[in-house]
XYZ file of C-alpha atoms in Angstrom:
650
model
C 100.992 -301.935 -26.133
C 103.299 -300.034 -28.029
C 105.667 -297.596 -26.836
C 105.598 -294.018 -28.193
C 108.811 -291.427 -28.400
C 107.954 -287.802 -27.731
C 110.741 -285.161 -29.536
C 111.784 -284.229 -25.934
C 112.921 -287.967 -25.397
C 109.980 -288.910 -22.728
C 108.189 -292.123 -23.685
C 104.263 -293.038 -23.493
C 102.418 -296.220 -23.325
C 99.742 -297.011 -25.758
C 97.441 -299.637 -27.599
C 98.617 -300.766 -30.586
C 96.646 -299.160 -33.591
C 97.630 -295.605 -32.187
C 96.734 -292.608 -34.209
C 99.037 -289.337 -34.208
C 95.552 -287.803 -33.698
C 94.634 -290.117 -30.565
C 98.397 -289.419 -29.227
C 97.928 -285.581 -29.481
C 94.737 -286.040 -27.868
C 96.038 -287.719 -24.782
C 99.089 -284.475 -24.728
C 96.501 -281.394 -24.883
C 93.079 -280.879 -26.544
C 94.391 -277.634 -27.978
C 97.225 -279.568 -29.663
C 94.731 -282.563 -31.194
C 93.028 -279.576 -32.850
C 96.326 -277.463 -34.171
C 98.383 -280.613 -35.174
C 98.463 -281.301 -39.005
C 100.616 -284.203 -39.909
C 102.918 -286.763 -37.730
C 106.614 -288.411 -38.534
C 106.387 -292.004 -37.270
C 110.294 -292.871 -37.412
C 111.237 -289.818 -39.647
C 108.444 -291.138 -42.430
C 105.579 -288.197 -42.626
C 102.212 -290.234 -41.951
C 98.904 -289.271 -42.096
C 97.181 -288.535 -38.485
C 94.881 -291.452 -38.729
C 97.084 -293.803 -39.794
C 97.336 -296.329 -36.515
C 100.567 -296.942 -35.309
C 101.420 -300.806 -34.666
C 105.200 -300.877 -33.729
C 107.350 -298.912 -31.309
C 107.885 -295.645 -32.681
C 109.368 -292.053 -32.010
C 107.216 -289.545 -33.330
C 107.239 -285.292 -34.206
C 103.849 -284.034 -34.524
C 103.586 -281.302 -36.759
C 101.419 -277.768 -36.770
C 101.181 -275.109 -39.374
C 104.412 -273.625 -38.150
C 106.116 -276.731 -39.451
C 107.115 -277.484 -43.127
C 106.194 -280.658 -42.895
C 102.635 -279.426 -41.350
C 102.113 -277.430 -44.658
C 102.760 -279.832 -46.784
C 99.941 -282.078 -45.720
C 97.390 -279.191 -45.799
C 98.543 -277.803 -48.980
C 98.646 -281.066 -50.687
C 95.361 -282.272 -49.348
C 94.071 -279.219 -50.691
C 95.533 -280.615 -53.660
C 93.076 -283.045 -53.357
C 90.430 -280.961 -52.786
C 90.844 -278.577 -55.941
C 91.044 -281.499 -58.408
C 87.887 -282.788 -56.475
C 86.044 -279.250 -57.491
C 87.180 -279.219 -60.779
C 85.813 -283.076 -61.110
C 82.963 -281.847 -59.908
C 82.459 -278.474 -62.454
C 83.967 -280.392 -65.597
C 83.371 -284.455 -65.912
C 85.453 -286.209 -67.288
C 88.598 -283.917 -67.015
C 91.941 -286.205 -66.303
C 94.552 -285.805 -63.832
C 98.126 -285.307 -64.321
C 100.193 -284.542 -60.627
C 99.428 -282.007 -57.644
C 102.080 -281.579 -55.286
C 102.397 -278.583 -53.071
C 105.017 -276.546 -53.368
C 106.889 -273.608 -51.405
C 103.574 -271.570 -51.198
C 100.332 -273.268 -51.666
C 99.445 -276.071 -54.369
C 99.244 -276.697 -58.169
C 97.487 -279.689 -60.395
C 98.365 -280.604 -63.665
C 94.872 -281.462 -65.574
C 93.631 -282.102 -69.076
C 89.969 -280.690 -68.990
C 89.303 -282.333 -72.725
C 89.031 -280.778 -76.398
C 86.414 -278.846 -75.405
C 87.125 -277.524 -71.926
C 89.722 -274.215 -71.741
C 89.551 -272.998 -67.944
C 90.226 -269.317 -68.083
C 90.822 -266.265 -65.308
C 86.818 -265.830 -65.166
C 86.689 -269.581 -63.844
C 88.305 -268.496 -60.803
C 85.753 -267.576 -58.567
C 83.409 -270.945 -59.005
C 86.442 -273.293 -58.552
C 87.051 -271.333 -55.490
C 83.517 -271.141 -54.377
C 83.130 -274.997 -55.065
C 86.493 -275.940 -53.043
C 84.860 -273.457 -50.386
C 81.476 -275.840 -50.350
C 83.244 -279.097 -50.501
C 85.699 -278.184 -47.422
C 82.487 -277.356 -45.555
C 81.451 -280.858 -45.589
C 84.473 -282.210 -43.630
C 85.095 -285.194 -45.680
C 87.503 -287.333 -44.478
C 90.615 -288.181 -46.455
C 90.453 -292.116 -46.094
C 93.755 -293.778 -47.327
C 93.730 -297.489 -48.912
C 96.023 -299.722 -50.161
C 95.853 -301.447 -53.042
C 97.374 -304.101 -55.887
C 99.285 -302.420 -58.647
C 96.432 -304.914 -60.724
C 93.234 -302.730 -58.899
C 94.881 -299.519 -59.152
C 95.266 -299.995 -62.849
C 92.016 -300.770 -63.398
C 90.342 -298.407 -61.475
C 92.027 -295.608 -63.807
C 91.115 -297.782 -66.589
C 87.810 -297.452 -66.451
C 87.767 -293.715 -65.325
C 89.760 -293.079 -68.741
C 92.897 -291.334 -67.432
C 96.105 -292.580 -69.019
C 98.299 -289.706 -67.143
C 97.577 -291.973 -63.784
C 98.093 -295.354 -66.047
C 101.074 -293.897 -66.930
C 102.134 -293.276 -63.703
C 101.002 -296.375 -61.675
C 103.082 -298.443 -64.322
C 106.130 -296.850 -62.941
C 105.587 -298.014 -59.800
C 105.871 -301.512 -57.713
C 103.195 -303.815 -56.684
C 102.573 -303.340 -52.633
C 104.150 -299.562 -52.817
C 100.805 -298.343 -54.230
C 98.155 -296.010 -52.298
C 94.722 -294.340 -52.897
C 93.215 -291.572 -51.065
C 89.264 -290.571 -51.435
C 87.496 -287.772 -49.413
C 83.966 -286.925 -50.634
C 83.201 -288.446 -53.964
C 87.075 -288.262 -55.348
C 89.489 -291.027 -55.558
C 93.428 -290.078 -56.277
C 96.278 -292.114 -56.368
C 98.629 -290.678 -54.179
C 101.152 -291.453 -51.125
C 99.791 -289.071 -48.644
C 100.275 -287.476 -46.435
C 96.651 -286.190 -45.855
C 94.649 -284.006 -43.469
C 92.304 -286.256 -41.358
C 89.518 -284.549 -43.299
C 88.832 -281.182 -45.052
C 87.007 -279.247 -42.098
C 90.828 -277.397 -41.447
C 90.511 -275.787 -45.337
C 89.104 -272.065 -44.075
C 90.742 -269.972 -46.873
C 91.074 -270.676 -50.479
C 92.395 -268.835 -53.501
C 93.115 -269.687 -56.657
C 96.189 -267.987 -58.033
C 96.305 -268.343 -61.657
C 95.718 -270.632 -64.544
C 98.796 -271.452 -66.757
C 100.452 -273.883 -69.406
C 102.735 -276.985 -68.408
C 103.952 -280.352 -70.723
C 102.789 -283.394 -68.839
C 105.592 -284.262 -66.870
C 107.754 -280.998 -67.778
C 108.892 -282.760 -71.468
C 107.993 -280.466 -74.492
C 107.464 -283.617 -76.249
C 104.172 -284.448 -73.983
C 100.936 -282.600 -74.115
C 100.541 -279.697 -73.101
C 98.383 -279.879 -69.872
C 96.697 -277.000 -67.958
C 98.380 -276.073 -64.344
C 96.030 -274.289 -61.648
C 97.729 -272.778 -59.136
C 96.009 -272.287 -55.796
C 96.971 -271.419 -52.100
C 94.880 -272.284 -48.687
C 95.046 -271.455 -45.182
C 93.052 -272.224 -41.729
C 92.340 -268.774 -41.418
C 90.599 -265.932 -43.938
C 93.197 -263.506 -41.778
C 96.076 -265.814 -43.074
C 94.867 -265.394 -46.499
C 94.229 -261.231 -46.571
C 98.005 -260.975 -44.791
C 99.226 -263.408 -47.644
C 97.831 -261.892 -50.414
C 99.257 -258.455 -49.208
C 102.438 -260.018 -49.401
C 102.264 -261.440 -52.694
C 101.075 -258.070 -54.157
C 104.271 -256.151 -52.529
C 106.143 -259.333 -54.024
C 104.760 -258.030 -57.360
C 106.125 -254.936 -56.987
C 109.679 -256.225 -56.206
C 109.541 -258.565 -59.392
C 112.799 -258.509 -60.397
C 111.534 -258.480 -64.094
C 109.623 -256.014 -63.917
C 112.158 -253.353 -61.529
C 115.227 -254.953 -64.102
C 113.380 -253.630 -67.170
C 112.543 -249.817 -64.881
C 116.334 -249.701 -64.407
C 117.902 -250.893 -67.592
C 119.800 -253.914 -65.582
C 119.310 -256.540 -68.138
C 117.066 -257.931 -71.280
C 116.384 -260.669 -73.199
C 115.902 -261.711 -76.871
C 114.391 -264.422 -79.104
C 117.142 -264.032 -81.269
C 119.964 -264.770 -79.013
C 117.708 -266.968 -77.394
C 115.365 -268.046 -74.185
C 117.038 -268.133 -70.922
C 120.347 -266.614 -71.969
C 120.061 -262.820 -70.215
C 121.838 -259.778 -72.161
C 123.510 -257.513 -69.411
C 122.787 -254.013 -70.151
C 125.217 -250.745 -69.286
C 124.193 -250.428 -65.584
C 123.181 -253.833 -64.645
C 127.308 -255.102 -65.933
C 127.936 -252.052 -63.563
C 125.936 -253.394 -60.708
C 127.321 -257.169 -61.527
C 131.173 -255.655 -61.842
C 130.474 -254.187 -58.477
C 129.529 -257.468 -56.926
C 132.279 -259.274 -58.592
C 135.074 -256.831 -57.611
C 133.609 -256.644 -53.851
C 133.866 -260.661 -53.957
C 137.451 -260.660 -55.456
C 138.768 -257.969 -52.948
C 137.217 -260.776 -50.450
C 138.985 -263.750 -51.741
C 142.310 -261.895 -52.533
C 142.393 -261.459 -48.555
C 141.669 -265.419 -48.258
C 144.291 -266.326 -50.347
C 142.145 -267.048 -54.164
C 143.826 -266.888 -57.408
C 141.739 -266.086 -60.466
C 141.733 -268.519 -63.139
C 139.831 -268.809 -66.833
C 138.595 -271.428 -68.134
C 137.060 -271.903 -71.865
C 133.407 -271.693 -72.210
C 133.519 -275.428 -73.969
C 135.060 -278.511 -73.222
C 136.197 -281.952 -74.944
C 133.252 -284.256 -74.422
C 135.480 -286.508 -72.619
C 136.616 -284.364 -69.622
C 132.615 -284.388 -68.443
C 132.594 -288.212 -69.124
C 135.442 -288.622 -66.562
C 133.928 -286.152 -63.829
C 130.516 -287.680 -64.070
C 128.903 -284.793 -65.449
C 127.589 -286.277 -68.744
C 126.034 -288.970 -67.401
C 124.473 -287.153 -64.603
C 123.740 -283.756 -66.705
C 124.195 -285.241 -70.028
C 119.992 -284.731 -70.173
C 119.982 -281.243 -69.235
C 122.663 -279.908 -71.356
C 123.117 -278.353 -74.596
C 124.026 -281.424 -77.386
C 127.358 -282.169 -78.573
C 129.249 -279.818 -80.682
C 130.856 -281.470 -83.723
C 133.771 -280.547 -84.981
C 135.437 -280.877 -88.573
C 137.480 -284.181 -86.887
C 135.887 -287.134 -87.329
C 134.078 -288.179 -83.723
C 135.651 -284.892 -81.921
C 133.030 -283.411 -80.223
C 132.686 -280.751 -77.331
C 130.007 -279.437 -74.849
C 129.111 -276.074 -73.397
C 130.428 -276.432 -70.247
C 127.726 -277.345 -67.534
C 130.663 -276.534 -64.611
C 133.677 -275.145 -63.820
C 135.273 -277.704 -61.810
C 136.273 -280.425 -64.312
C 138.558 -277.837 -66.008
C 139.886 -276.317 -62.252
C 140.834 -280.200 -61.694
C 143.214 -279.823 -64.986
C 144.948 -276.712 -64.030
C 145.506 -278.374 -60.851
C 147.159 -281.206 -62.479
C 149.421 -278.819 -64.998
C 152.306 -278.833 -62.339
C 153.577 -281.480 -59.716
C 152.044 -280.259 -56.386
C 153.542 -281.020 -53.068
C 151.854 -280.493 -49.520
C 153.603 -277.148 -49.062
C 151.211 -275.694 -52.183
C 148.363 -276.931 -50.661
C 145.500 -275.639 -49.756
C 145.719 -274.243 -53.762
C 142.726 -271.870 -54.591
C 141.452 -270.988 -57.070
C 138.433 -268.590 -58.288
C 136.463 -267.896 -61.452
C 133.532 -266.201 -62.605
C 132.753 -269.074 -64.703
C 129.819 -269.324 -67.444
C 128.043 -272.451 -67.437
C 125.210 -273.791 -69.675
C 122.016 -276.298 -69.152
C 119.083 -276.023 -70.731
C 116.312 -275.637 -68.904
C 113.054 -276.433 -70.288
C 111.407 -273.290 -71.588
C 108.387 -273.573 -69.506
C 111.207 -273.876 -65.862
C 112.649 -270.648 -67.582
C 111.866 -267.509 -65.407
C 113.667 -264.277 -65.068
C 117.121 -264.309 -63.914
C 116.145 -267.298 -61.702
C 116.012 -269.976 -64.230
C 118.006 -269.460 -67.077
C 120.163 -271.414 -69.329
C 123.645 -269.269 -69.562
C 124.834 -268.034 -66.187
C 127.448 -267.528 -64.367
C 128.985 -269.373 -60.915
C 130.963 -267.086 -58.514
C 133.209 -270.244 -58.930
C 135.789 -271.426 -56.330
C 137.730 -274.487 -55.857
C 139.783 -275.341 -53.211
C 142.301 -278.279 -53.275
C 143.927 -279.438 -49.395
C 144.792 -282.001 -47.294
C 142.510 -284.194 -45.422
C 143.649 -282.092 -42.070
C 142.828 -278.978 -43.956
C 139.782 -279.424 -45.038
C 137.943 -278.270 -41.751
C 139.989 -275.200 -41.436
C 138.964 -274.315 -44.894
C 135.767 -275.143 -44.637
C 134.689 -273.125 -41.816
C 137.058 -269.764 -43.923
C 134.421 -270.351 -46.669
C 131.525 -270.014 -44.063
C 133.164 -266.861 -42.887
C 133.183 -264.862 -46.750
C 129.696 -266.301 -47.250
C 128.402 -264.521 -43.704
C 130.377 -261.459 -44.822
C 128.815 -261.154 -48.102
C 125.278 -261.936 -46.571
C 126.082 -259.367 -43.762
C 127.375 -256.349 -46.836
C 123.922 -256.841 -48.290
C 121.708 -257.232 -45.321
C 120.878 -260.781 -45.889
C 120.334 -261.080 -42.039
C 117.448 -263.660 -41.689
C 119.432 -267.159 -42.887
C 119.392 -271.069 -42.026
C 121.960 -273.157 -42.756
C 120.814 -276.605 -44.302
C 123.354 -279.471 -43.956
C 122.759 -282.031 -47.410
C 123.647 -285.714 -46.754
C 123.208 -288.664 -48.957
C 119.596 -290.266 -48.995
C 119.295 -293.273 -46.093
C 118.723 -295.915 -48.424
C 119.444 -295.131 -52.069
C 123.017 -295.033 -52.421
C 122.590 -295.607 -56.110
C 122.830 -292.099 -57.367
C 125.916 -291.002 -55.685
C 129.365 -291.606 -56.619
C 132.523 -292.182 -54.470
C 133.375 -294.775 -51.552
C 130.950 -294.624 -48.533
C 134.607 -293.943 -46.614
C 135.017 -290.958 -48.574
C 130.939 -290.062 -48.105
C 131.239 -290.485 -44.346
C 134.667 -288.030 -43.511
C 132.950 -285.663 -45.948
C 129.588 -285.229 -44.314
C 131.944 -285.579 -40.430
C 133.968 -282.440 -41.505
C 130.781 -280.176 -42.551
C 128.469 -280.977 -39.736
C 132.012 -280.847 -36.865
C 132.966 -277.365 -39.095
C 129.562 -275.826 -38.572
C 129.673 -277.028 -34.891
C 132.670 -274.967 -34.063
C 131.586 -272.191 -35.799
C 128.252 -272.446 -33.399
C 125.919 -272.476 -36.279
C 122.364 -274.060 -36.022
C 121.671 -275.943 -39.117
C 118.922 -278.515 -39.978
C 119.789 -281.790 -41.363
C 118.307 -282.909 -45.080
C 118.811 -286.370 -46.150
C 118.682 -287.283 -49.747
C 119.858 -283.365 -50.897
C 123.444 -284.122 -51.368
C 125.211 -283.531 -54.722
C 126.251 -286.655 -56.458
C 129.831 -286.228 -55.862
C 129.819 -285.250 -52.261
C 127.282 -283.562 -49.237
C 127.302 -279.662 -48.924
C 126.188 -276.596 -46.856
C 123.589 -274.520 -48.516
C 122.154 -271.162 -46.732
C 118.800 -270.490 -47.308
C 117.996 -266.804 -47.149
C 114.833 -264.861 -46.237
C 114.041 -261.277 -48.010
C 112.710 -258.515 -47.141
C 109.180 -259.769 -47.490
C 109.635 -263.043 -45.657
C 110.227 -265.278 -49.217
C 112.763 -268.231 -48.670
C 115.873 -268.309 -51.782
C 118.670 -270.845 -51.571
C 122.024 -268.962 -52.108
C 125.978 -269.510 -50.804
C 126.514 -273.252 -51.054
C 129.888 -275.133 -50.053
C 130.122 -278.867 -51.326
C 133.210 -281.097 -49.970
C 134.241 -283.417 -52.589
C 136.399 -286.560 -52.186
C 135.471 -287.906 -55.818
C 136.338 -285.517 -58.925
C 140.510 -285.977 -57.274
C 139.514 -289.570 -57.525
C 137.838 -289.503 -60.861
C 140.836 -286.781 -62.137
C 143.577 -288.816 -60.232
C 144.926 -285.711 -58.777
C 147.629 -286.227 -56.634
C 150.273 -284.269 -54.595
C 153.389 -285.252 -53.088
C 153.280 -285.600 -48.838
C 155.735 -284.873 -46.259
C 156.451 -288.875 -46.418
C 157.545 -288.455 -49.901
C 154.375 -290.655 -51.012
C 152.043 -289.265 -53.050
C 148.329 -288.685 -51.764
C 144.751 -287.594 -53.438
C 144.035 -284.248 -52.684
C 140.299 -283.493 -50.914
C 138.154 -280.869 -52.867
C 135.807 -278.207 -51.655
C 133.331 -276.332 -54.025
C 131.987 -273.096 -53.319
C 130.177 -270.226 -54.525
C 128.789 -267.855 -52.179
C 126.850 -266.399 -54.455
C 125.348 -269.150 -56.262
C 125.130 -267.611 -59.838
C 125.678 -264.085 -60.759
C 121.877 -264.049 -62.229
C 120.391 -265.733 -59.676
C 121.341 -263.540 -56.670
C 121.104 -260.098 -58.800
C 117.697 -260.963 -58.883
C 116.729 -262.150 -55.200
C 119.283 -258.758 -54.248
C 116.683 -256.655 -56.982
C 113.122 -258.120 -54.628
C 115.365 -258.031 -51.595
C 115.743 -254.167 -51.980
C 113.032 -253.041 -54.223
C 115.514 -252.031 -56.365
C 117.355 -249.535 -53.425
C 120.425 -250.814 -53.373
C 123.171 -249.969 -50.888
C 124.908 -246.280 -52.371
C 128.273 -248.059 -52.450
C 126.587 -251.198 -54.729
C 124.112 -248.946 -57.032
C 124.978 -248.496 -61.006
C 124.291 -244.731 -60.943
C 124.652 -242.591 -57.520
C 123.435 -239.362 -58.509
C 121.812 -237.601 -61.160
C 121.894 -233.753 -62.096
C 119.257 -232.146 -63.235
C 119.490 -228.462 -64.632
C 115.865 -226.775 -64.277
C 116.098 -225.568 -67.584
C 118.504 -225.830 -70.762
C 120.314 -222.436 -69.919
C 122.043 -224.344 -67.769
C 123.119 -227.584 -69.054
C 126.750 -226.664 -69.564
C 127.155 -225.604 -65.471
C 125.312 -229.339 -65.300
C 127.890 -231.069 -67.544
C 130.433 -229.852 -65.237
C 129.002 -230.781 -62.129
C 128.578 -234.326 -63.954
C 132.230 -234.597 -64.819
C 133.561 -233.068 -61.535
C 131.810 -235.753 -59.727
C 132.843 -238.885 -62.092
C 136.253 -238.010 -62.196
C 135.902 -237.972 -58.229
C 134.984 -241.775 -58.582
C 131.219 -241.066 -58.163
C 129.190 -242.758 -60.270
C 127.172 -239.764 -61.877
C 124.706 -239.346 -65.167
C 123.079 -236.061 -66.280
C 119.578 -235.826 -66.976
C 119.557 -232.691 -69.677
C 116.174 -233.649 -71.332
C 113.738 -230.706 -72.174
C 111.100 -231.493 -69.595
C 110.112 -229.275 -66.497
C 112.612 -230.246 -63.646
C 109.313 -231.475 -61.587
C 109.053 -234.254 -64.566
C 112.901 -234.987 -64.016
C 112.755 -235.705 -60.149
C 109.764 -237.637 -60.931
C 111.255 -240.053 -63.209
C 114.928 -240.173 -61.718
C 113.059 -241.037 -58.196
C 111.237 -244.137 -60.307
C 115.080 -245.104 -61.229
C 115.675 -245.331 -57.509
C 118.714 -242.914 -58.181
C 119.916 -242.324 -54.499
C 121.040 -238.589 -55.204
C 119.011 -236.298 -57.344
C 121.285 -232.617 -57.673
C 119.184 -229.745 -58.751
C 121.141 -226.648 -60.471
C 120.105 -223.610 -61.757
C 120.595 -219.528 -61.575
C 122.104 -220.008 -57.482
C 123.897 -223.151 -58.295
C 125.568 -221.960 -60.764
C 126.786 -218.863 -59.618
C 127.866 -220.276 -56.159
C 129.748 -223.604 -57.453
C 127.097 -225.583 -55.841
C 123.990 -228.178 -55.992
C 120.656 -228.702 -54.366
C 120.246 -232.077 -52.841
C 117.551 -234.344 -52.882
C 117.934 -237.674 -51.701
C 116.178 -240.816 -52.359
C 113.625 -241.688 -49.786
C 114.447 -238.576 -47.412
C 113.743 -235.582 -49.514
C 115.189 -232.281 -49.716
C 119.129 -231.835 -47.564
C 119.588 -228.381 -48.824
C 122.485 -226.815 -50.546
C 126.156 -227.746 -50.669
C 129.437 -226.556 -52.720
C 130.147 -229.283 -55.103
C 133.552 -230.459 -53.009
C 131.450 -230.561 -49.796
C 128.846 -232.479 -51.585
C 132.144 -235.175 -52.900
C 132.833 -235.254 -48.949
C 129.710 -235.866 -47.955
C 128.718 -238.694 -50.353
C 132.244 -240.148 -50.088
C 131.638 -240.424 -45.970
C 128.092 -242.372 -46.047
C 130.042 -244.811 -48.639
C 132.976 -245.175 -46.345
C 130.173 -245.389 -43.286
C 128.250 -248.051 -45.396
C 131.621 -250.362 -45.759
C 132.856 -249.683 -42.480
C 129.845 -250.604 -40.559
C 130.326 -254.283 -42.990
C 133.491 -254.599 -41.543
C 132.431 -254.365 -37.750
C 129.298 -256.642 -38.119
C-alpha cells in the first residue's frame, strides 16, 4: 500500500501502482472526468502514470495552469500527428504550449510550403484523429533506442536533440500511429480535444538561432468545449483591435525604421508626451519616498559587466564589444543600470546614517533580441528601465521592501491595473549552478520577500527556478482589460553585486559592513508597459495621462482665427490642446479626431464666436452642450483633479 496526500492535508490508502486517474476516481466521478494532469511530489505526471511510493499529490482541472499545459501540449502532439499524417515525411523540430494554446516547429521538406488555405484540413484532420480517443502511452527508453528510432525516421532536429540529453532521462510518447520524444506530461488520451483551431502559420530558426534553418511554426489553440473556443476567439479578435501596433501607428505614439534599426522604437511628438507623463507621475512618486535621480552613460568599460556578472550571463544576448582607438579598450552598450548605480555608490565613504541611499534613473539598456523574438514595443532591443536602486542595511531591507510594494500598488491603482498576482521567484530546488552568491545570502534574501509580502497581507504564489541570477524577486503579473496575463513591477533583493562591487559602509561599531541591494522598477520598461497600458485602454487613456486633451474644430475656415485663440487660451491654461483647421466638413473632423481617441472635441463657429464660447463633445458620451471658454478650463481642470484625487484615496 502506499499512502496518498490530498492538498487539504487528509491522507488515503492505496495499492501501489496508483494512477492520478484511479485516485480521482475513488474522490468523485465528476472529478475523474474534469481532472487533466496530477503533481506527484511537486513533479507534473501524467494521469496514468502509477504511483509506487508515498506521495502528496494536486490534481489539476482546466482552471489550473498546470491542467492546461498538459492539454495544450498533448494537443501538441496531436497537430504534429495530423500534419504526419497530410505530409510524410515532414520532420519535427519542438512543440511546447505556451500562454494560450500550442505551436510546433516543423520542416515539411523542399517541396512542402504549408500556407493559410491549409488551415482548415489540418484542423479537420486533428478534429478526426481526437475522435478516435487514442491514448497517449508513455515509454522509456535507452538514449541508444531513442537515437535510432529517429535514425531511421530521418529527423536530425530530434537527433540533435536526444544527443543533448542523458541516458535513463529519456521518454517517448505515441497515441495513434505517432511516436514523439518528449517528457510529458500527457492527457490520458485524446477523447478531451473538443475544439481546435489553428491560428496561423509563420517563420522560426530551428532553435531561435538565425544561423539554423529556417523552420515553419504552426500555431494552434484547443479547448474541451466548441463554447470555449467561439468565447476565445471573440477575445482574440477584440485583442486585435487593442494591438498596440496597430492603435500606436492611429495615434502617432511611436515608429520604427530599418535604418536606425529592428527593435530600437523612435518616440514620436505625442507618444514622448504620453511617456514624459508617466515618467514625471513616477518621479513625483519617488521624490515623496525619498529617490534621487541619477545618469548614467549609455556604455560601459567591458570590465565593469565582467565584475557584476553580466557578461558572462548576458554576454550572448548583447550587442558586441565596442573597440576603441586603445589597444584592447573595449566597451558595451549597457545591458543594465545597476553596475554603474554600484559606482556612484562607491564615489563617497558611506556610513549607516546615509543609508538606505536611493537612487532612480530612467536608464536605456540594450540586448539584442533575435529578430524573429522582436515584436512591437514588447520585445525590443533599446529600452528603457524605470530604474531604481536602493542600498540599506540588513534591518532595512524589509522596511524598504514592503515601501517599494506600496509605489508599485499606487501606480497599478492610477492606471486601473486592478486584477494582479504577486509571484514570489526563488532559486531552482536542485540546480544551484546558475546562480551566484552564498546560499546564506540566497536564504535571508528570499526570508525578507516572502515575511515583507506577509505583513503587507498579500497572497502570492511561489515559483521555484524563476529567480534572477544574483538574487530572488517579486514580480506582479497583471491582467487587462480583456483578461490577457503581462508581467510588469518587479522588485529583486540582491546580496551579490555589493559583494561582487565590494561596497561597503561604515556601522555604528565603527566596522565597516556590505551594504544589501534591492532592484526595482515598477514599471518594468518604459516600452513595455506603454504598450500593455495602449491594449489595456484601447487607446482611452485616463484625461490626466493622454498626449492631446482636446481638439477644436472650427466648422468652416471663417473661423479659424476665433479657433486659434481658443487653442492658445487653453494651452497656456496647462491643457494640452491641438487645432484641427483642415478644409474638410466639420462632420469629417469629429469623425477622425474621435478615431484619435481625443477625449474633448470643441466645436466653434458663428455662436461660439460671438459669445466667447465652445460646443462640447466628449469622447465616448457625446454632445455636453455649450460653455464659456473659462467655464470650460474649470470644468476640465475638476475631472483631472477628480481623476488624481480618487488615486490618492484608493
Amino acid at each position: 500500500m502506499v499512502k496518498i496526500t490530498l492538498p487539504d492535508n487528509s491522507v488515503r490508502e492505496y495499492e501501489s501502482g496508483v494512477t492520478g486517474l484511479e485516485i480521482a476516481q475513488s474522490i468523485s466521478p465528476r472529478l475523474a472526468k474534469e481532472v487533466l494532469s496530477i503533481s506527484v511530489n511537486e513533479q507534473t505526471w501524467d494521469l496514468t502514470r502509477p504511483i509506487t511510493e508515498d506521495a502528496s499529490i494536486k490534481l489539476y482541472k482546466w482552471e489550473d495552469e498546470e491542467g492546461k499545459h498538459a492539454f495544450w501540449h498533448s494537443s501538441a502532439h496531436l497537430m504534429a500527428e495530423a500534419l504526419e499524417a497530410l505530409y510524410p515525411g515532414m520532420k519535427f523540430g519542438i512543440g511546447p504550449s505556451i500562454e494560450n494554446g500550442f505551436y510546433y516547429d516543423v520542416d515539411p521538406g523542399e517541396d512542402v510550403v504549408l500556407r493559410d488555405a491549409d488551415i482548415p484540413k489540418i484542423e479537420a484532420k486533428m478534429k478526426e484523429l481526437a475522435r478516435q480517443k487514442n491514448a497517449y502511452v508513455r515509454t522509456d527508453v535507452t538514449k541508444a533506442e531513442a537515437l535510432s528510432y529517429f535514425n531511421d525516421k530521418g529527423d536530425e532536429y530530434k537527433l540533435e536533440l536526444i544527443n543533448e540529453l542523458e541516458d535513463g532521462t529519456i521518454t517517448f510518447y505515441k497515441q495513434g500511429e505517432f511516436t514523439d520524444l518528449c517528457r510529458g506530461p500527457h492527457l490520458p488520451s485524446t477523447e478531451p480535444i473538443k475544439a481546435v483551431k489553428v491560428l496561423s502559420i509563420a517563420g522560426a530558426y530551428w532553435r531561435g538561432d538565425e544561423t539554423r534553418k529556417q523552420l515553419t511554426r504552426v500555431y494552434a489553440i484547443t479547448f474541451p468545449k466548441q463554447k470555449m473556443l467561439d468565447e476565445y476567439l471573440v477575445r482574440l479578435e477584440e485583442a486585435q483591435k487593442r494591438d498596440h501596433r496597430k492603435i500606436g501607428k492611429e495615434l502617432e505614439l511611436f515608429a520604427f525604421s530599418q535604418r536606425v534599426g529592428q527593435g530600437l522604437p523612435l518616440w514620436l511628438p505625442k507618444g514622448a508626451k504620453l511617456r514624459e507623463r508617466l515618467e514625471n507621475f513616477l518621479k513625483k512618486v519617488q521624490l515623496q519616498y525619498g529617490y534621487q535621480q541619477v545618469i548614467t552613460p549609455h556604455i560601459g568599460n567591458k570590465e565593469l559587466y565582467v565584475t557584476s556578472g553580466h557578461y558572462a550571463k548576458y554576454g550572448k544576448d548583447s550587442f558586441q564589444p565596442i573597440n576603441t582607438p586603445a589597444e584592447g579598450e573595449e566597451f558595451l552598450l549597457k545591458p543594465m543600470n545597476c553596475p554603474h548605480h554600484c559606482e556612484i555608490f562607491k564615489v563617497k565613504p558611506v556610513s549607516y546614517k546615509d543609508l538606505p541611499i536611493r537612487m532612480a534613473e530612467f536608464g536605456t539598456v540594450y540586448r539584442y533580441e533575435q529578430s524573429g523574438e522582436l515584436h512591437g514595443l514588447t520585445r525590443v532591443r533599446g529600452f528603457t528601465q524605470d530604474d531604481a536602486h536602493i542600498f540599506c542595511t540588513p534591518d532595512q531591507l524589509k522596511d524598504e521592501f514592503k515601501k517599494v510594494i506600496d509605489i508599485i500598488l499606487y501606480i497599478f491603482k492610477a492606471l486601473d491595473f486592478n486584477d494582479f498576482i504577486t509571484q514570489v521567484s526563488l532559486r531552482d530546488k536542485e540546480n544551484r549552478e546558475k546562480y551566484i552568491g552564498s546560499e546564506e545570502n540566497w536564504e535571508k534574501a528570499e526570508s525578507a520577500i516572502i515575511e515583507a509580502c506577509q505583513e503587507r497581507g498579500m497572497e502570492t504564489i511561489v515559483e521555484y527556478g524563476e529567480a534572477a541570477f544574483y538574487g530572488p524577486k517579486l514580480d506582479f503579473m497583471v491582467r487587462d482589460a480583456i483578461g490577457r496575463k503581462w508581467q510588469l513591477g518587479t522588485i529583486q533583493v540582491d546580496y551579490n553585486l555589493p559583494e561582487r562591487f565590494e561596497l561597503e559602509y561604515m556601522g555604528s561599531d565603527g566596522e565597516k559592513h556590505r551594504p544589501v541591494m534591492i532592484h526595482r522598477a515598477p514599471f518594468g520598461s518604459m516600452e513595455r508597459f506603454v504598450a500593455v497600458l495602449i491594449e489595456h485602454t484601447a487607446g482611452k487613456f485616463p484625461l490626466w495621462l493622454t498626449p492631446e486633451q482636446v481638439v477644436v474644430l472650427p466648422i468652416s475656415e471663417k473661423f479659424n482665427d476665433y479657433a486659434k485663440k481658443v487653442s492658445n487660451v487653453l494651452n497656456n491654461s496647462d491643457i494640452r490642446t491641438v487645432l484641427d483647421d483642415r478644409n474638410e466638413k466639420i462632420g469629417r473632423k469629429i469623425r477622425d479626431n474621435e478615431l484619435k481617441r481625443i477625449p474633448f472635441l470643441l466645436i466653434v463657429g458663428e455662436k461660439e464666436a460671438e459669445t466667447n464660447s465652445v460646443s462640447v463633445r466628449k469622447q465616448g458620451d457625446g454632445d455636453q452642450g455649450s460653455m464659456e471658454i473659462e467655464q470650460f478650463i474649470s470644468f476640465i481642470n475638476k475631472e483631472v483633479e477628480e481623476q488624481l484625487s480618487a488615486i490618492d484615496n484608493k
